[in-house]
Each structure stands twice: as C-alpha cells, then as structure tokens.
C-alpha cells in the first residue's frame, strides 16, 4: 500500500520548515560535495530541497523528515543568502555579484555572462558539485545582470 500525501502535506514537504519558502530539488551529490565533513555524513537517500530565501539560515532540508542543513554546515558562502560581499554568483569560474556590479558601474555592462558561456564550451561546468543550488548558475547570473544594470547602469546604454 502506498501512502499518498494530501495536497497540503505535499506542499509542506516542499516548503522550507523554517521560513516556508518553496524549495528547489537538489541532488544528494550536491549536498555531499558542499557540506563540511561532519554534516555531510548525515546525508541520506532522502529527497532534498534548497531554500533560496535570503534571510533564512536553512540551506537544505529533506522532504521526508526534520533533517536540515544551515549555512554554517557548508564549506562555501551561499551567495543568495549573503548581504555582504563577496557574494559568489558563479561557483565554477569564481565570479561574484560585486564584480558584476563593479563592471556595470564602470562601463554599463558586464562581461561575466559571456565569460561563463565561452568557458562552459571549453572547460565545461561542475555546477552540480560547486553551486549550492546544484544547477547551472547562468540563469541566475543573467537575471542579476539585468537587475544590476537597472540599479547601477548608466541608463540608455546597450
Ligand atoms: Zn528557509
């Protein structure tokens, strides 16, 4: 007999137990690669999700139980949860949010997305094991570039 979760329960399983934000599925491989040794040993075959809420300390939580991992359990800074620099935004090639803002303030544009694109082709990426979100950073980088251009750009430049 399989136990089916009701709608409310299903939604709860996918939401961060602390802040209630919906979590994105991440693979256990990502957790094992980025957690410090001791918390890393607690990773099981559960399904894990990533909490992207900036103010929330929880980075990963399991869908099927009370297991959670906080910022201090990781070996890297989680860019989306930091308010002070350097905020890593591309983990494979070491780009930060501050670097992008700096470029946009200076020239109105940022070379980071192009750098990532070209290096993806030549070097490939390891986002699954380097980015706490466990997925390619390019989408986040492009969205950030647009936002930064609006906030810090010179306006009118293309
Ligand atoms: Zn949370």
mmCIF file of C-alpha atoms and ligand atoms in Angstrom:
data_model
loop_
_atom_site.group_PDB
_atom_site.id
_atom_site.type_symbol
_atom_site.label_atom_id
_atom_site.label_comp_id
_atom_site.label_asym_id
_atom_site.label_seq_id
_atom_site.Cartn_x
_atom_site.Cartn_y
_atom_site.Cartn_z
ATOM 1 C CA UNK A 1 0.000 0.000 0.000
ATOM 2 C CA UNK A 2 1.387 3.358 -0.899
ATOM 3 C CA UNK A 3 0.758 6.333 1.287
ATOM 4 C CA UNK A 4 -0.315 9.281 -0.722
ATOM 5 C CA UNK A 5 0.241 12.745 0.585
ATOM 6 C CA UNK A 6 -2.682 15.123 0.559
ATOM 7 C CA UNK A 7 -2.242 18.434 -1.197
ATOM 8 C CA UNK A 8 -1.478 20.343 1.950
ATOM 9 C CA UNK A 9 1.055 17.785 3.094
ATOM 10 C CA UNK A 10 2.712 17.754 -0.281
ATOM 11 C CA UNK A 11 3.084 21.493 -0.243
ATOM 12 C CA UNK A 12 4.521 21.343 3.267
ATOM 13 C CA UNK A 13 7.089 18.746 2.241
ATOM 14 C CA UNK A 14 8.322 21.064 -0.493
ATOM 15 C CA UNK A 15 8.459 24.168 1.675
ATOM 16 C CA UNK A 16 11.303 25.176 3.979
ATOM 17 C CA UNK A 17 10.385 24.059 7.524
ATOM 18 C CA UNK A 18 11.696 27.316 8.945
ATOM 19 C CA UNK A 19 10.618 30.105 6.580
ATOM 20 C CA UNK A 20 8.004 28.336 4.458
ATOM 21 C CA UNK A 21 9.554 29.329 1.133
ATOM 22 C CA UNK A 22 9.136 26.708 -1.599
ATOM 23 C CA UNK A 23 12.363 24.749 -2.014
ATOM 24 C CA UNK A 24 14.017 23.606 -5.215
ATOM 25 C CA UNK A 25 15.021 19.971 -5.536
ATOM 26 C CA UNK A 26 18.759 19.364 -5.300
ATOM 27 C CA UNK A 27 20.635 16.107 -5.647
ATOM 28 C CA UNK A 28 22.283 14.443 -2.661
ATOM 29 C CA UNK A 29 25.506 14.638 -4.669
ATOM 30 C CA UNK A 30 25.429 18.420 -4.338
ATOM 31 C CA UNK A 31 24.982 18.216 -0.582
ATOM 32 C CA UNK A 32 27.818 15.720 -0.206
ATOM 33 C CA UNK A 33 30.130 17.904 -2.284
ATOM 34 C CA UNK A 34 29.442 21.120 -0.377
ATOM 35 C CA UNK A 35 28.725 20.173 3.205
ATOM 36 C CA UNK A 36 31.505 20.060 5.762
ATOM 37 C CA UNK A 37 32.638 16.514 6.601
ATOM 38 C CA UNK A 38 30.559 16.000 9.735
ATOM 39 C CA UNK A 39 27.204 17.303 8.465
ATOM 40 C CA UNK A 40 27.989 15.628 5.143
ATOM 41 C CA UNK A 41 27.874 12.252 6.858
ATOM 42 C CA UNK A 42 24.246 12.850 7.775
ATOM 43 C CA UNK A 43 23.139 12.983 4.146
ATOM 44 C CA UNK A 44 20.850 10.057 3.339
ATOM 45 C CA UNK A 45 18.948 8.931 0.274
ATOM 46 C CA UNK A 46 16.128 11.346 1.141
ATOM 47 C CA UNK A 47 14.949 13.917 -1.328
ATOM 48 C CA UNK A 48 16.474 17.277 -0.513
ATOM 49 C CA UNK A 49 15.466 20.797 -1.383
ATOM 50 C CA UNK A 50 17.285 24.113 -1.386
ATOM 51 C CA UNK A 51 15.820 27.119 0.418
ATOM 52 C CA UNK A 52 16.643 30.267 -1.555
ATOM 53 C CA UNK A 53 15.188 32.795 0.899
ATOM 54 C CA UNK A 54 17.873 35.336 1.701
ATOM 55 C CA UNK A 55 17.007 35.854 5.353
ATOM 56 C CA UNK A 56 16.659 32.149 6.140
ATOM 57 C CA UNK A 57 19.559 30.221 7.636
ATOM 58 C CA UNK A 58 18.405 26.899 6.228
ATOM 59 C CA UNK A 59 20.169 25.878 3.030
ATOM 60 C CA UNK A 60 18.935 22.302 2.600
ATOM 61 C CA UNK A 61 16.068 20.362 4.091
ATOM 62 C CA UNK A 62 14.763 16.860 3.496
ATOM 63 C CA UNK A 63 11.248 16.321 2.213
ATOM 64 C CA UNK A 64 10.561 13.330 4.374
ATOM 65 C CA UNK A 65 11.655 14.460 7.776
ATOM 66 C CA UNK A 66 13.108 17.046 10.075
ATOM 67 C CA UNK A 67 16.590 17.000 8.566
ATOM 68 C CA UNK A 68 18.060 20.369 7.691
ATOM 69 C CA UNK A 69 21.419 21.897 6.987
ATOM 70 C CA UNK A 70 22.235 25.506 7.709
ATOM 71 C CA UNK A 71 24.674 27.977 6.185
ATOM 72 C CA UNK A 72 27.423 27.116 8.655
ATOM 73 C CA UNK A 73 27.255 23.470 7.566
ATOM 74 C CA UNK A 74 28.583 24.354 4.109
ATOM 75 C CA UNK A 75 32.168 24.886 3.024
ATOM 76 C CA UNK A 76 31.180 27.768 0.702
ATOM 77 C CA UNK A 77 29.272 31.007 1.104
ATOM 78 C CA UNK A 78 25.766 30.812 -0.303
ATOM 79 C CA UNK A 79 25.614 33.931 -2.460
ATOM 80 C CA UNK A 80 21.838 34.322 -2.459
ATOM 81 C CA UNK A 81 21.813 34.319 1.338
ATOM 82 C CA UNK A 82 24.576 36.867 1.857
ATOM 83 C CA UNK A 83 24.053 40.584 2.163
ATOM 84 C CA UNK A 84 27.752 41.480 2.277
ATOM 85 C CA UNK A 85 30.357 40.763 -0.373
ATOM 86 C CA UNK A 86 31.910 38.809 -1.768
ATOM 87 C CA UNK A 87 28.736 37.039 -2.811
ATOM 88 C CA UNK A 88 29.637 34.127 -5.089
ATOM 89 C CA UNK A 89 27.345 34.007 -8.092
ATOM 90 C CA UNK A 90 29.224 31.610 -10.401
ATOM 91 C CA UNK A 91 30.975 28.911 -8.461
ATOM 92 C CA UNK A 92 32.677 27.119 -11.348
ATOM 93 C CA UNK A 93 34.588 30.145 -12.588
ATOM 94 C CA UNK A 94 34.701 32.205 -9.423
ATOM 95 C CA UNK A 95 32.577 35.229 -10.338
ATOM 96 C CA UNK A 96 30.944 37.366 -7.666
ATOM 97 C CA UNK A 97 27.943 39.679 -7.596
ATOM 98 C CA UNK A 98 30.267 42.527 -6.576
ATOM 99 C CA UNK A 99 32.455 42.009 -9.639
ATOM 100 C CA UNK A 100 29.405 42.329 -11.887
ATOM 101 C CA UNK A 101 28.166 45.467 -10.123
ATOM 102 C CA UNK A 102 31.643 46.978 -10.371
ATOM 103 C CA UNK A 103 31.775 46.377 -14.126
ATOM 104 C CA UNK A 104 28.288 47.748 -14.665
ATOM 105 C CA UNK A 105 29.057 50.862 -12.651
ATOM 106 C CA UNK A 106 32.227 51.377 -14.675
ATOM 107 C CA UNK A 107 31.180 50.566 -18.214
ATOM 108 C CA UNK A 108 27.434 49.975 -18.097
ATOM 109 C CA UNK A 109 27.851 46.313 -18.921
ATOM 110 C CA UNK A 110 29.267 43.106 -17.551
ATOM 111 C CA UNK A 111 31.375 40.514 -19.306
ATOM 112 C CA UNK A 112 30.547 37.797 -16.789
ATOM 113 C CA UNK A 113 27.727 36.053 -18.737
ATOM 114 C CA UNK A 114 29.882 35.895 -21.881
ATOM 115 C CA UNK A 115 32.859 34.658 -19.903
ATOM 116 C CA UNK A 116 30.723 31.888 -18.417
ATOM 117 C CA UNK A 117 29.266 30.959 -21.812
ATOM 118 C CA UNK A 118 32.630 30.671 -23.500
ATOM 119 C CA UNK A 119 34.229 28.781 -20.641
ATOM 120 C CA UNK A 120 31.283 26.400 -20.492
ATOM 121 C CA UNK A 121 32.203 25.411 -24.017
ATOM 122 C CA UNK A 122 35.906 24.999 -23.430
ATOM 123 C CA UNK A 123 36.097 23.905 -19.805
ATOM 124 C CA UNK A 124 32.616 22.578 -19.089
ATOM 125 C CA UNK A 125 30.977 23.197 -15.758
ATOM 126 C CA UNK A 126 30.634 21.366 -12.496
ATOM 127 C CA UNK A 127 27.657 23.240 -11.113
ATOM 128 C CA UNK A 128 26.227 20.109 -9.582
ATOM 129 C CA UNK A 129 29.194 19.911 -7.257
ATOM 130 C CA UNK A 130 30.157 23.573 -6.891
ATOM 131 C CA UNK A 131 26.946 25.607 -6.829
ATOM 132 C CA UNK A 132 24.887 25.194 -3.622
ATOM 133 C CA UNK A 133 21.758 25.371 -5.795
ATOM 134 C CA UNK A 134 23.036 22.354 -7.682
ATOM 135 C CA UNK A 135 22.201 23.757 -11.090
ATOM 136 C CA UNK A 136 23.852 25.936 -13.709
ATOM 137 C CA UNK A 137 24.280 29.486 -12.474
ATOM 138 C CA UNK A 138 23.799 31.126 -15.871
ATOM 139 C CA UNK A 139 20.084 31.845 -15.389
ATOM 140 C CA UNK A 140 20.749 33.487 -12.038
ATOM 141 C CA UNK A 141 23.702 35.419 -13.493
ATOM 142 C CA UNK A 142 21.649 36.772 -16.402
ATOM 143 C CA UNK A 143 18.797 37.815 -14.116
ATOM 144 C CA UNK A 144 21.273 39.501 -11.790
ATOM 145 C CA UNK A 145 22.990 41.289 -14.686
ATOM 146 C CA UNK A 146 19.654 42.734 -15.753
ATOM 147 C CA UNK A 147 18.754 43.828 -12.248
ATOM 148 C CA UNK A 148 22.198 45.310 -11.663
ATOM 149 C CA UNK A 149 22.032 47.185 -14.963
ATOM 150 C CA UNK A 150 18.727 48.701 -13.876
ATOM 151 C CA UNK A 151 20.068 49.700 -10.491
ATOM 152 C CA UNK A 152 23.621 50.673 -11.228
ATOM 153 C CA UNK A 153 23.774 51.075 -15.015
ATOM 154 C CA UNK A 154 24.151 54.332 -16.839
ATOM 155 C CA UNK A 155 20.740 54.051 -18.428
ATOM 156 C CA UNK A 156 20.248 54.204 -22.147
ATOM 157 C CA UNK A 157 23.455 52.255 -22.862
ATOM 158 C CA UNK A 158 23.053 48.930 -24.563
HETATM 159 ZN ZN1 LIG B 1 14.034 28.797 4.554
#
